[in-house]
Every structure is written in C-alpha cells, then in structure tokens.
PDB file of C-alpha atoms and ligand atoms in Angstrom:
ATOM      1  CA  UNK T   1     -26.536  16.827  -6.735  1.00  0.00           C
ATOM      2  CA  UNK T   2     -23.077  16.951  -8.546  1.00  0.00           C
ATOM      3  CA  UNK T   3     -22.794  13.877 -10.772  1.00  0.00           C
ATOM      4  CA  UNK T   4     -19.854  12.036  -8.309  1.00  0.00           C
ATOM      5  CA  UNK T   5     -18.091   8.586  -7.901  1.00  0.00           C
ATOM      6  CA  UNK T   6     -20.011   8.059  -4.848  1.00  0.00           C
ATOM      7  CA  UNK T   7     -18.509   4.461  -2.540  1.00  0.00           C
ATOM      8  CA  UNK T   8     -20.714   1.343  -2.377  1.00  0.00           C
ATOM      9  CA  UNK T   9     -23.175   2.131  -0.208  1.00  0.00           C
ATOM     10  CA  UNK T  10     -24.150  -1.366   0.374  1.00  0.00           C
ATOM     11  CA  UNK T  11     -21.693  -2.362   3.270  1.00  0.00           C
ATOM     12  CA  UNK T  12     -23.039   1.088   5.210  1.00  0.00           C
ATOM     13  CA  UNK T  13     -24.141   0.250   8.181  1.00  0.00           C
ATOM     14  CA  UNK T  14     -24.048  -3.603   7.970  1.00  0.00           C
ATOM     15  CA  UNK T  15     -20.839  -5.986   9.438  1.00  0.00           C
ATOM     16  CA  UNK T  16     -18.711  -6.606   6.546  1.00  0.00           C
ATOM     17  CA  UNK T  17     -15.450  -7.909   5.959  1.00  0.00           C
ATOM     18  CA  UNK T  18     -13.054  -5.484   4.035  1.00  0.00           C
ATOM     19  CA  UNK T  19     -11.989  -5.912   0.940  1.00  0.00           C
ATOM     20  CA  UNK T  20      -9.024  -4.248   0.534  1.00  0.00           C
ATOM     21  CA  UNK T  21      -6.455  -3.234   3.335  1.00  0.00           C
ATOM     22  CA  UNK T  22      -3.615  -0.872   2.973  1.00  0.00           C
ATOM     23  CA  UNK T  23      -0.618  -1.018   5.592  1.00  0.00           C
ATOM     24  CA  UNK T  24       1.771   1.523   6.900  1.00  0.00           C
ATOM     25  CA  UNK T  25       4.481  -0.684   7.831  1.00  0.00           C
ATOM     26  CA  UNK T  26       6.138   1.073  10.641  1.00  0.00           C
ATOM     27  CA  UNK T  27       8.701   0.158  13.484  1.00  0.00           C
ATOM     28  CA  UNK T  28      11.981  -1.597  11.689  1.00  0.00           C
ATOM     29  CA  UNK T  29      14.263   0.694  13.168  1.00  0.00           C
ATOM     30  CA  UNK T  30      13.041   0.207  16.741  1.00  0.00           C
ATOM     31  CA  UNK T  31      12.768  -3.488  16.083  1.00  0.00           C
ATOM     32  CA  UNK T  32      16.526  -3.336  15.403  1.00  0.00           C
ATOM     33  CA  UNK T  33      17.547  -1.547  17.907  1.00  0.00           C
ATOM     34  CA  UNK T  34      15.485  -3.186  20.814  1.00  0.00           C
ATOM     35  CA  UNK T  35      17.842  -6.003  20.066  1.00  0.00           C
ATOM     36  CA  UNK T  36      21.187  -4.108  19.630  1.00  0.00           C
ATOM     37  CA  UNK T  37      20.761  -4.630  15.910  1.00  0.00           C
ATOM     38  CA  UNK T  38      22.045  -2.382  12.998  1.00  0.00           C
ATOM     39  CA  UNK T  39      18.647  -0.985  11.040  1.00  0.00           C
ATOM     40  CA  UNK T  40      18.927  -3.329   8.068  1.00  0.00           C
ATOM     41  CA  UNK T  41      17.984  -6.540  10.211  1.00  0.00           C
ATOM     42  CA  UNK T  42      14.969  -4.566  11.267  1.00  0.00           C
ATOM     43  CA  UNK T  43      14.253  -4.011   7.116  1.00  0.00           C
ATOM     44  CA  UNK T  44      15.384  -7.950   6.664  1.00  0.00           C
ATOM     45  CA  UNK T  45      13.101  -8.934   9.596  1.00  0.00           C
ATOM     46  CA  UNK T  46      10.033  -6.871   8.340  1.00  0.00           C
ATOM     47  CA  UNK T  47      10.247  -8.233   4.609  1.00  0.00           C
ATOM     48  CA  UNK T  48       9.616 -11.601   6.930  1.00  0.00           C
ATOM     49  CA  UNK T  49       6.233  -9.779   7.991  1.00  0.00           C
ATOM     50  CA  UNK T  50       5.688  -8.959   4.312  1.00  0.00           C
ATOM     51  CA  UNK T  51       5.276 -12.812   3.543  1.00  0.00           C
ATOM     52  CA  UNK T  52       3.619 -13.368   6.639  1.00  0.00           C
ATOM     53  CA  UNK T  53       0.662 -10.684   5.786  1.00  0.00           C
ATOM     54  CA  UNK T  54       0.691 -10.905   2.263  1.00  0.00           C
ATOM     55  CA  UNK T  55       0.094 -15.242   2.997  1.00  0.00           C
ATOM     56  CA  UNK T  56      -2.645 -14.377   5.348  1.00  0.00           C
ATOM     57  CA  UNK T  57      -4.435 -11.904   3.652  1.00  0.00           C
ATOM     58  CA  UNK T  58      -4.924 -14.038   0.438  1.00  0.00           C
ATOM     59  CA  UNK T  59      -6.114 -16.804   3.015  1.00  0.00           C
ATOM     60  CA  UNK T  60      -8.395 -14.500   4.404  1.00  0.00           C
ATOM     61  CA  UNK T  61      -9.789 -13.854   1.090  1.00  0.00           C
ATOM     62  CA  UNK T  62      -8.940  -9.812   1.184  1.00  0.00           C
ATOM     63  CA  UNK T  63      -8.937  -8.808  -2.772  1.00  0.00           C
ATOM     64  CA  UNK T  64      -5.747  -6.468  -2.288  1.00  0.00           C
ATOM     65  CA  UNK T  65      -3.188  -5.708   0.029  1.00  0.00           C
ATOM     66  CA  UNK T  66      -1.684  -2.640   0.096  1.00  0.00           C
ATOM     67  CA  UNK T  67       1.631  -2.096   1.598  1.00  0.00           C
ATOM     68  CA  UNK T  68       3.875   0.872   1.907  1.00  0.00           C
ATOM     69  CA  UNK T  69       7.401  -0.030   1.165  1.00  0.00           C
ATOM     70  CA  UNK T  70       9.449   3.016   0.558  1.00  0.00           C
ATOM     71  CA  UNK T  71       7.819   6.698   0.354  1.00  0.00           C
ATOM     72  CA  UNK T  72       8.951   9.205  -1.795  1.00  0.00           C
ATOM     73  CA  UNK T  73      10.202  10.972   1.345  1.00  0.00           C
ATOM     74  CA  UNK T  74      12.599   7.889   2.582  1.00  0.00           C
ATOM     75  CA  UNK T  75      15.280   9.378   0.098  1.00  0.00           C
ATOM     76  CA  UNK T  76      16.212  11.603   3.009  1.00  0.00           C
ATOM     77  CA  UNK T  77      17.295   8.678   4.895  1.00  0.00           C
ATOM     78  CA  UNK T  78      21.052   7.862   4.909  1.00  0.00           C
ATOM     79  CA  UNK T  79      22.194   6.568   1.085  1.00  0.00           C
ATOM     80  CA  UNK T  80      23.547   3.047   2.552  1.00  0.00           C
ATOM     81  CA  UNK T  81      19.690   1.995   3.952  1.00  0.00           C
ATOM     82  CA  UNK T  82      18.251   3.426   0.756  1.00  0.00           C
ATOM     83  CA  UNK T  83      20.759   1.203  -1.058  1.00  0.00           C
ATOM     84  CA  UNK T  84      19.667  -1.584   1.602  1.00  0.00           C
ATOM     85  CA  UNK T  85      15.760  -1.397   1.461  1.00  0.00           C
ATOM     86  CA  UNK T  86      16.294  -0.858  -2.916  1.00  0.00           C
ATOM     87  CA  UNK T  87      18.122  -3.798  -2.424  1.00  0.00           C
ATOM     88  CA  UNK T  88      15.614  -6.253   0.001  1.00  0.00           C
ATOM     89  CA  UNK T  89      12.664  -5.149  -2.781  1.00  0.00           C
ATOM     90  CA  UNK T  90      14.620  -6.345  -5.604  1.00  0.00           C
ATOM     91  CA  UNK T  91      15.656  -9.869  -4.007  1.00  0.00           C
ATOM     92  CA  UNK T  92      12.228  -9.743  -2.453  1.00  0.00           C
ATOM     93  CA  UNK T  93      10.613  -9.348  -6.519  1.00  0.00           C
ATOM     94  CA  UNK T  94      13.062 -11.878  -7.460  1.00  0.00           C
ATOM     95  CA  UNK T  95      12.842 -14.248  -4.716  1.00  0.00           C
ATOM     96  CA  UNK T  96       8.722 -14.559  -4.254  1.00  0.00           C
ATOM     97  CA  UNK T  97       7.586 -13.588  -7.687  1.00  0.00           C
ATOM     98  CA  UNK T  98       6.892 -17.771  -8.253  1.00  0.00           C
ATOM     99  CA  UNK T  99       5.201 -17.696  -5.349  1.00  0.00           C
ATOM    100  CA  UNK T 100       2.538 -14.888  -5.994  1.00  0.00           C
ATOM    101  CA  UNK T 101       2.357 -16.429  -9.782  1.00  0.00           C
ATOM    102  CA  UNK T 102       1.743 -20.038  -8.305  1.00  0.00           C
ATOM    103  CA  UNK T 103      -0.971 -18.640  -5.828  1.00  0.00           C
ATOM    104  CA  UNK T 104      -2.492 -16.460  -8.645  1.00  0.00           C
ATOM    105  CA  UNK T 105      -1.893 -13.227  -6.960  1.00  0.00           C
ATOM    106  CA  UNK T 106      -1.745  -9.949  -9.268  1.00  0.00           C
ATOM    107  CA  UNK T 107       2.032  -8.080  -8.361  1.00  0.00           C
ATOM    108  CA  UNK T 108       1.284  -4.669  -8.420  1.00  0.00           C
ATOM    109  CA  UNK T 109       3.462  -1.157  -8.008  1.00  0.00           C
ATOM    110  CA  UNK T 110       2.159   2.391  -7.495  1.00  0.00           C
ATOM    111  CA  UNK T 111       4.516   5.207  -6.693  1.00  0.00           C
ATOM    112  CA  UNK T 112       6.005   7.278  -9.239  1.00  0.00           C
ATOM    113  CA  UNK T 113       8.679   3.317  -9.807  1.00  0.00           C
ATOM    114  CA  UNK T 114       9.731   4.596 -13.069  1.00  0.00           C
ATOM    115  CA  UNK T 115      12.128   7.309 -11.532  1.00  0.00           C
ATOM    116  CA  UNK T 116      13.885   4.419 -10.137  1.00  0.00           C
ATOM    117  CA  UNK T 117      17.040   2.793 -11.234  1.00  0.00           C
ATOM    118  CA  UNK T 118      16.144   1.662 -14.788  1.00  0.00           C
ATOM    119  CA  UNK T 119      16.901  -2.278 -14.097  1.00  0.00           C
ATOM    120  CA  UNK T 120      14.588  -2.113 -11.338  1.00  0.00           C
ATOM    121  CA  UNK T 121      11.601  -0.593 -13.202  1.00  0.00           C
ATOM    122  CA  UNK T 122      12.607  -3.355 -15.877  1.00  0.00           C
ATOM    123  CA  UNK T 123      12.298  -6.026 -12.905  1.00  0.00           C
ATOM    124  CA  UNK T 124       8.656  -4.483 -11.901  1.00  0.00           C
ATOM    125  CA  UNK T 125       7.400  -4.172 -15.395  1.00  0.00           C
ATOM    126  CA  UNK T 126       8.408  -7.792 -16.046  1.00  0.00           C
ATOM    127  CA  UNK T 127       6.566  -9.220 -12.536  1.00  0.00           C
ATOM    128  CA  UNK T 128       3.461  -6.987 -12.639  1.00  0.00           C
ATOM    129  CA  UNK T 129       3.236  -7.971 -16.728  1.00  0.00           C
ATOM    130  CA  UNK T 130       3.937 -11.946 -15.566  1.00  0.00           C
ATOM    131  CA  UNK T 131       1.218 -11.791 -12.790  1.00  0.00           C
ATOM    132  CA  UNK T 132      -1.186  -9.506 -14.670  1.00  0.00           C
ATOM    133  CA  UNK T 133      -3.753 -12.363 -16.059  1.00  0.00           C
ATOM    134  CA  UNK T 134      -4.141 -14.108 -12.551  1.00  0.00           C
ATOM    135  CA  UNK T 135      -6.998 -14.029 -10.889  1.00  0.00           C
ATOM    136  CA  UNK T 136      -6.661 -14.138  -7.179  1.00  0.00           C
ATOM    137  CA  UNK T 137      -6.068 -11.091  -4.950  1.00  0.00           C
ATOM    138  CA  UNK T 138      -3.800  -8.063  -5.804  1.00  0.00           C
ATOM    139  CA  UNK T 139      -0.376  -7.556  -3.529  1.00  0.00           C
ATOM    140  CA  UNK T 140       0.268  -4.071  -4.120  1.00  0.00           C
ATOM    141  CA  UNK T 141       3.712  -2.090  -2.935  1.00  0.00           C
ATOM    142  CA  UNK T 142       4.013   0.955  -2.890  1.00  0.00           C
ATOM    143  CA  UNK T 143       7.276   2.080  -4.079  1.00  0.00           C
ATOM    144  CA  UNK T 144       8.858   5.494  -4.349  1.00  0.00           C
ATOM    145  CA  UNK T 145       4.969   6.492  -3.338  1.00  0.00           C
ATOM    146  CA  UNK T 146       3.863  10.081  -2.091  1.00  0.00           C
ATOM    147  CA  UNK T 147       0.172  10.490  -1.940  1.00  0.00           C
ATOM    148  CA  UNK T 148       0.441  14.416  -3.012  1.00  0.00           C
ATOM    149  CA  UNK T 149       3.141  13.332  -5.895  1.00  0.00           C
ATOM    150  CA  UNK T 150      -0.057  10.871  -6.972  1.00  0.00           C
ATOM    151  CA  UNK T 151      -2.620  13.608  -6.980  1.00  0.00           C
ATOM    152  CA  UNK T 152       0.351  15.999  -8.856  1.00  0.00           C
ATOM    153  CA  UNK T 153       0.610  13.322 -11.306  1.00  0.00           C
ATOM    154  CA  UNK T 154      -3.300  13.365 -11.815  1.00  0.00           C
ATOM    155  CA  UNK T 155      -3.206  16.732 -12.230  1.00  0.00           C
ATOM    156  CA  UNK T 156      -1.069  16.911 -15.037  1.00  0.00           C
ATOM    157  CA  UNK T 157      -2.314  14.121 -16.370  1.00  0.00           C
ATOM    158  CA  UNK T 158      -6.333  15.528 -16.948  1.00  0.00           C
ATOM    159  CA  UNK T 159      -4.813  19.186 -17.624  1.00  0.00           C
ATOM    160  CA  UNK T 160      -2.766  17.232 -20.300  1.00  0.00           C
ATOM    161  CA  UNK T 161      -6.335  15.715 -21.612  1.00  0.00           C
ATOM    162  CA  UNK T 162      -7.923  18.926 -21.008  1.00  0.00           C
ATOM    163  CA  UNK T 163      -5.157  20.741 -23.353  1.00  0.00           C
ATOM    164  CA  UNK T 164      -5.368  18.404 -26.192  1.00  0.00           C
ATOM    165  CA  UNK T 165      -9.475  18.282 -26.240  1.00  0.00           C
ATOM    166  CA  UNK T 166      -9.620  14.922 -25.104  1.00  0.00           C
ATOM    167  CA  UNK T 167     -11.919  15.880 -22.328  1.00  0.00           C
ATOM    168  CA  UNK T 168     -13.310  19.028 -20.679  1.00  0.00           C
ATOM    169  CA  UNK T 169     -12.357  20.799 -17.445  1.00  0.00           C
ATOM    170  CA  UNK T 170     -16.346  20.068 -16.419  1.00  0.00           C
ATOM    171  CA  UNK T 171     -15.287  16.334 -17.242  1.00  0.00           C
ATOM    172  CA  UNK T 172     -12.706  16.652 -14.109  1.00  0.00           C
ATOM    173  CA  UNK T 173     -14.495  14.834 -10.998  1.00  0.00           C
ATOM    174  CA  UNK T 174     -14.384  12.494  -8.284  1.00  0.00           C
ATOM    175  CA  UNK T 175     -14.668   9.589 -10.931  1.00  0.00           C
ATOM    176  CA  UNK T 176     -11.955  11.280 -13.364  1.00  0.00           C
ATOM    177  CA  UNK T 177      -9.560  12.097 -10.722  1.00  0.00           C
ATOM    178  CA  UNK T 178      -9.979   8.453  -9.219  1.00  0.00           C
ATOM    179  CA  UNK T 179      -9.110   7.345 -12.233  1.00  0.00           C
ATOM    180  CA  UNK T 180      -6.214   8.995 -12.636  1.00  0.00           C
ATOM    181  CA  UNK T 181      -4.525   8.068  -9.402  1.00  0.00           C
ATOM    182  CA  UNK T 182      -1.868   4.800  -9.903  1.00  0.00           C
ATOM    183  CA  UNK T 183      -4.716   2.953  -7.476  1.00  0.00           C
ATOM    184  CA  UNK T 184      -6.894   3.298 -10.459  1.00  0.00           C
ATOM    185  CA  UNK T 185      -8.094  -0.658 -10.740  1.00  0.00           C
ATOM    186  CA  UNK T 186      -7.991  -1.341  -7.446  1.00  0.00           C
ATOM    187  CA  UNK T 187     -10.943  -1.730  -4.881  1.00  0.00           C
ATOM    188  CA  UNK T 188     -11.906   1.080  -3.265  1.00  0.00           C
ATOM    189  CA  UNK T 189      -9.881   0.998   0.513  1.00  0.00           C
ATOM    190  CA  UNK T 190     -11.665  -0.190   3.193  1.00  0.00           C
ATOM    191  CA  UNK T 191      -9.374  -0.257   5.863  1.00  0.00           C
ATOM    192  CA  UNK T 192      -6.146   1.735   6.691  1.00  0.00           C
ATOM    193  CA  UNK T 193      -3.398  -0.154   9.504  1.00  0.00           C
ATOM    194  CA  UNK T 194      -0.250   1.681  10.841  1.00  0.00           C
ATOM    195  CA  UNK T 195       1.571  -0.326  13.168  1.00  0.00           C
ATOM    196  CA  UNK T 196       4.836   0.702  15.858  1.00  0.00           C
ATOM    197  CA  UNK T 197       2.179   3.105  17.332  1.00  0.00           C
ATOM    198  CA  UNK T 198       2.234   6.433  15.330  1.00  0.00           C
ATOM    199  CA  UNK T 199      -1.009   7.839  14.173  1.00  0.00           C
ATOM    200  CA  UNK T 200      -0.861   9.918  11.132  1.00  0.00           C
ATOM    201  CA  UNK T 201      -0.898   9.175   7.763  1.00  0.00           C
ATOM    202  CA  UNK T 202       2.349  10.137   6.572  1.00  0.00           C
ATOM    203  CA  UNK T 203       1.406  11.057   2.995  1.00  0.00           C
ATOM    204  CA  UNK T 204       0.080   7.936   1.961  1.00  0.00           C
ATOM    205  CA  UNK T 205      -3.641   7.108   0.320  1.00  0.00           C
ATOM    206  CA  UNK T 206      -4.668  10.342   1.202  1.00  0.00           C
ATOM    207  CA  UNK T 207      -7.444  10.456  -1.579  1.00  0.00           C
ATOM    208  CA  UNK T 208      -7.653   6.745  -1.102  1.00  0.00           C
ATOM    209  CA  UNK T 209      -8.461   7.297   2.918  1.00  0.00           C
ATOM    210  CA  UNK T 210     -11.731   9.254   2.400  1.00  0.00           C
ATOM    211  CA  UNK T 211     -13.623   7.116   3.464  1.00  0.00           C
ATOM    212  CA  UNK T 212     -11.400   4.078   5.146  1.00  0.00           C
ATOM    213  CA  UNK T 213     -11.313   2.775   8.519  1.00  0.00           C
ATOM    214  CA  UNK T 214      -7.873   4.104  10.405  1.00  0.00           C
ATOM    215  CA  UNK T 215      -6.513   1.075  13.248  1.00  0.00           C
ATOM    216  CA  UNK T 216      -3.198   2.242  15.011  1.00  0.00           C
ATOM    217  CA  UNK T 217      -1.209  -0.855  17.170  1.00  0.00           C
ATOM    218  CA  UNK T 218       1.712  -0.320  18.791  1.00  0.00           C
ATOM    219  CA  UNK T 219       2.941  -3.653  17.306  1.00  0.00           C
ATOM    220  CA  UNK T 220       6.625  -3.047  15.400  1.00  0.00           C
ATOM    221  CA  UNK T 221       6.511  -4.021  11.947  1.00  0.00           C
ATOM    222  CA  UNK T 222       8.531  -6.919  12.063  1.00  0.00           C
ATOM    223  CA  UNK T 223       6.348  -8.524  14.539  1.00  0.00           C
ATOM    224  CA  UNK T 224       2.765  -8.521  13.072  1.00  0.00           C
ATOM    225  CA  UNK T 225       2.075 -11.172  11.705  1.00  0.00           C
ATOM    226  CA  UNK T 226      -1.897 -13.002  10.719  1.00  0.00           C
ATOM    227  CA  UNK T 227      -3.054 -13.153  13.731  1.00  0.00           C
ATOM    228  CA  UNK T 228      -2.448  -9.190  14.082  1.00  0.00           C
ATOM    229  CA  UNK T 229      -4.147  -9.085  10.555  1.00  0.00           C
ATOM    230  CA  UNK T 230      -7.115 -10.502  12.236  1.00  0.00           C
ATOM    231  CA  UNK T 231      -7.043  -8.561  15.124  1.00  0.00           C
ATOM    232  CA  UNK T 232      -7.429  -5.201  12.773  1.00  0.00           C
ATOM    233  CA  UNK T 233     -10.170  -7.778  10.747  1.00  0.00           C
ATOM    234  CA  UNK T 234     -12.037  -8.318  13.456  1.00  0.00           C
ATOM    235  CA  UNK T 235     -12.011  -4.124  14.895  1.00  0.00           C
ATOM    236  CA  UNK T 236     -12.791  -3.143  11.160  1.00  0.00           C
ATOM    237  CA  UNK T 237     -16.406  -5.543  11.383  1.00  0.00           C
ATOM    238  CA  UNK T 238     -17.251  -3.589  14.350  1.00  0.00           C
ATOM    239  CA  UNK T 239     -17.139  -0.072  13.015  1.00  0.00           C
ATOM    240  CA  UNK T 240     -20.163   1.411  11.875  1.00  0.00           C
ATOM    241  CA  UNK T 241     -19.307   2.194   8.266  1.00  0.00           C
ATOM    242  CA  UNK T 242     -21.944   5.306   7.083  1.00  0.00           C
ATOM    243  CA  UNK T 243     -20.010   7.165   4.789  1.00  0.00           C
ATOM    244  CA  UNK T 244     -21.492  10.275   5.677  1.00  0.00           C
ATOM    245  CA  UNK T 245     -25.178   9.353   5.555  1.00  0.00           C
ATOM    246  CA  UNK T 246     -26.670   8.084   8.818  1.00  0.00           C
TER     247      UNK T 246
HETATM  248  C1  FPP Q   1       9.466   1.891   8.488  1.00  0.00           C
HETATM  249  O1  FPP Q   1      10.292   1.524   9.536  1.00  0.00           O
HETATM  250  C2  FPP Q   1       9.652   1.012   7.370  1.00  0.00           C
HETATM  251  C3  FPP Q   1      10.137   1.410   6.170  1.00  0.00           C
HETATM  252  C4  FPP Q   1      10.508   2.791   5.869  1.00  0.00           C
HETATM  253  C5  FPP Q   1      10.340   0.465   5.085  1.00  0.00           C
HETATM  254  C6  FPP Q   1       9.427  -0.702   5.035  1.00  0.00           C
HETATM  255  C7  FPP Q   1      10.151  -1.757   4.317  1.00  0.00           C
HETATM  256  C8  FPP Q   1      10.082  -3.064   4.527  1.00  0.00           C
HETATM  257  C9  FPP Q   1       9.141  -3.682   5.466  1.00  0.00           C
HETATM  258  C10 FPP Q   1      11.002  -3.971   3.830  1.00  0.00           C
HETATM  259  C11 FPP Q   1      10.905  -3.984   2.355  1.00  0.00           C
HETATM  260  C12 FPP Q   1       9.533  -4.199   1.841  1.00  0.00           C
HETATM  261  C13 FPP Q   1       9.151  -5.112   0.921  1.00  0.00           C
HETATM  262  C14 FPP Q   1       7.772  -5.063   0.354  1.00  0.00           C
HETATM  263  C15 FPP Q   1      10.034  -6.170   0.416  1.00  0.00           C
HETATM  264  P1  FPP Q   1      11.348   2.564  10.078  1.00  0.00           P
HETATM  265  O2  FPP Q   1      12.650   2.245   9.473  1.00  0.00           O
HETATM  266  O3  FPP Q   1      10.872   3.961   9.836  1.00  0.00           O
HETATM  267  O4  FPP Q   1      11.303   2.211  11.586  1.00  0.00           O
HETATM  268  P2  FPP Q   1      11.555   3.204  12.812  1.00  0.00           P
HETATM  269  O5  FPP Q   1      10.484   4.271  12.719  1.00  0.00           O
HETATM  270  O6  FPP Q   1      11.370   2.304  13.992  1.00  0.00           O
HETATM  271  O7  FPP Q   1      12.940   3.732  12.683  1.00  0.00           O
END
C-alpha cells in the first residue's frame, strides 16, 4: 500500500464527539429581508451567532471551530457589502480579540488574508501572533478562503520545493499536500454544518471534507445559536464513522 496520511482510525465505528467542526454560515440575506431589513443587519445579526457558536463550542470542549466568513468568490457581491462584511471582521478582531485571549482560545485565519487591505492583514497578524501561545481551542475564520485557491497555493508551494531540491516529486502525498494546505495544524475535520438550507459545499474544505460528516438545517445564520450546535453534536455521535473500511 502507498505510504499515505491515513485519519485516526480509532473513532471508526465507535460514538465519539468531534473534535473539530467547520461551519458554512449561510442565510444573512434572507434573515434581513424576512424582516424588511437592508442585508448588512443580516451580516450585523450573524456576527451575533459568531459569539454565540464560537462561546459554545469552547464550552463544549470542540478543539477548533471553523467558520467561513468571506469566500474568495464574495468579491462578486456588490462593493458597499464587501466594504460592510471587511468592515464587521475588523471591529469583530478588534472588539473580541480580549475575549478569545482571556479564554485562551488560539485566533486563527486561512484564506489567501494577505491579498487583503494591508492594515487588515497587519490587524490578523497581530491577533493570531497575540493568541498564538494559548492553549485552549482554535477559532478559525476563514477569510478571503477558496478551497481550490488552497490546493493552487499547495501546488506551487511543493513544485517550488520540488524545483529547488528541497524535496522530490515522489515526496508529494497525502501527508505533504496536507501539509501544505493553510489548515495545516489544525485537527483533522470531523464534522461539516451549512445552515439556511443549501446543500453543497460551495468551495470550501474540499480536501478537508474527505472524510467529514456533512449536516444541512434550514436554520438562517443569524439564528443558530448552542443549542443548534448541539443539535448537529448530537446527529454527528450517531453516524457511523468507517472511513472507508467496514
Ligand atoms: C452568507 O449569507 C454569509 C456570508 C457571505 C458572510 C458571513 C459573515 C458573517 C456571519 C459576518 C462576519 C463574520 C465574522 C467572523 C465576524 P448570505 O449573505 O449569502 O445570505 P443569503 O444567502 O440569505 O443572501
């Protein structure tokens, strides 16, 4: 057999809680406009979710939470809410960063956050260097994230390797590929949500997803809250994990 990262086998099969839970936070808009509301107090409304979730899930004792905050698609949306969900993440950075210090969670960004506006990547760099010795469970947001613009950046990354002699093209895996990816350090994803009732996966954790557990709600965004976290807990212990094997 091919020498491959191959996931812990030791939940397969058994009820286990997941470790780390990514969300596809869907349904602002609608949210808004259920209420006669323009889209931006759908945003406002979900970062209130944000808080909610990210609160729960380091009560619940999940190691990371994923979320997916703007995709590198969303910069076909109108310039005014780009300019209006830019500007929630930076008051959100600056406005809960004490919080996730005090609580020793980890502040993490993946998405390609260094195209953004140079101030910004200054304001991530400083709260994912500030929170980077804690201990507790890793808030991740996914920012200016495209699954296939990850696995691009890979790519270039090993051929880069590969063309200086650092490594061999037999040296490119499962492993060396994971490693690559800006999810690098994090725990392998257990368990993918989407809420507001789409199912697909809209370019996001596509590598990542392999092997995770997919739970659609129609819950909106701005309304889930940790009681809807527990909900998708609870359906996750239920699946019968096997990871291909029987
Ligand atoms: C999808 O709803 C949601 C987004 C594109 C952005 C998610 C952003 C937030 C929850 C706020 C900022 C996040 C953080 C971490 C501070 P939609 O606008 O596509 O909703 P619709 O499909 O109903 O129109």
């Amino acid at each position: 057999m091919a020498s491959q990262a191959k996931p812990d086998l030791s939940s397969a099969g058994t009820v286990v809680g997941a470790r780390h839970v990514a969300i596809i936070m869907d349904g602002n808009g609608r949210w808004a406009k259920k209420r006669l509301l323009p889209r931006i107090a759908g945003h406002r409304a979900g970062v209130e979710a944000v808080r909610r979730v990210s609160r729960a899930a380091r009560d619940m004792g999940l190691d990371c939470l994923t979320l997916y905050a703007f995709s590198s698609e969303n910069w076909k949306r109108p310039a005014a809410e780009v300019a209006d969900l830019m500007g929630l993440l930076r008051h959100f950075i600056q406005s809960d960063l004490d919080e996730f210090h005090a609580n020793g969670v980890r502040l993490r960004i993946i998405g390609n956050y260094r195209a953004l506006d140079p101030s910004l990547v200054d304001m991530i760099e400083g709260a994912m260097a500030r929170t980077a010795g804690n201990t507790g469970p890793v808030i991740a947001i996914a920012l200016n994230y495209g699954a296939q613009d990850e696995m691009v950046r890979a790519t270039q990354h090993l051929a880069r390797r590969v063309a200086a002699g650092e490594i061999a093209v037999e040296d490119i895996g499962v492993e060396a590929i994971s490693a690559a990816l800006d999810t690098a350090d994090l725990p392998p994803l257990d368990l993918l949500i989407r809420t507001s009732g789409e199912q697909r996966l809209s370019n996001f954790m596509l590598w990542q997803a392999a092997y995770a557990e997919l739970y659609f709600t129609d819950m909106l965004w701005p309304d889930f809250d940790a009681d809807a976290l527990a909900r998708a807990l609870d359906a996750f212990r239920l699946r019968d994990r096997r990871f291909g094997g029987l």
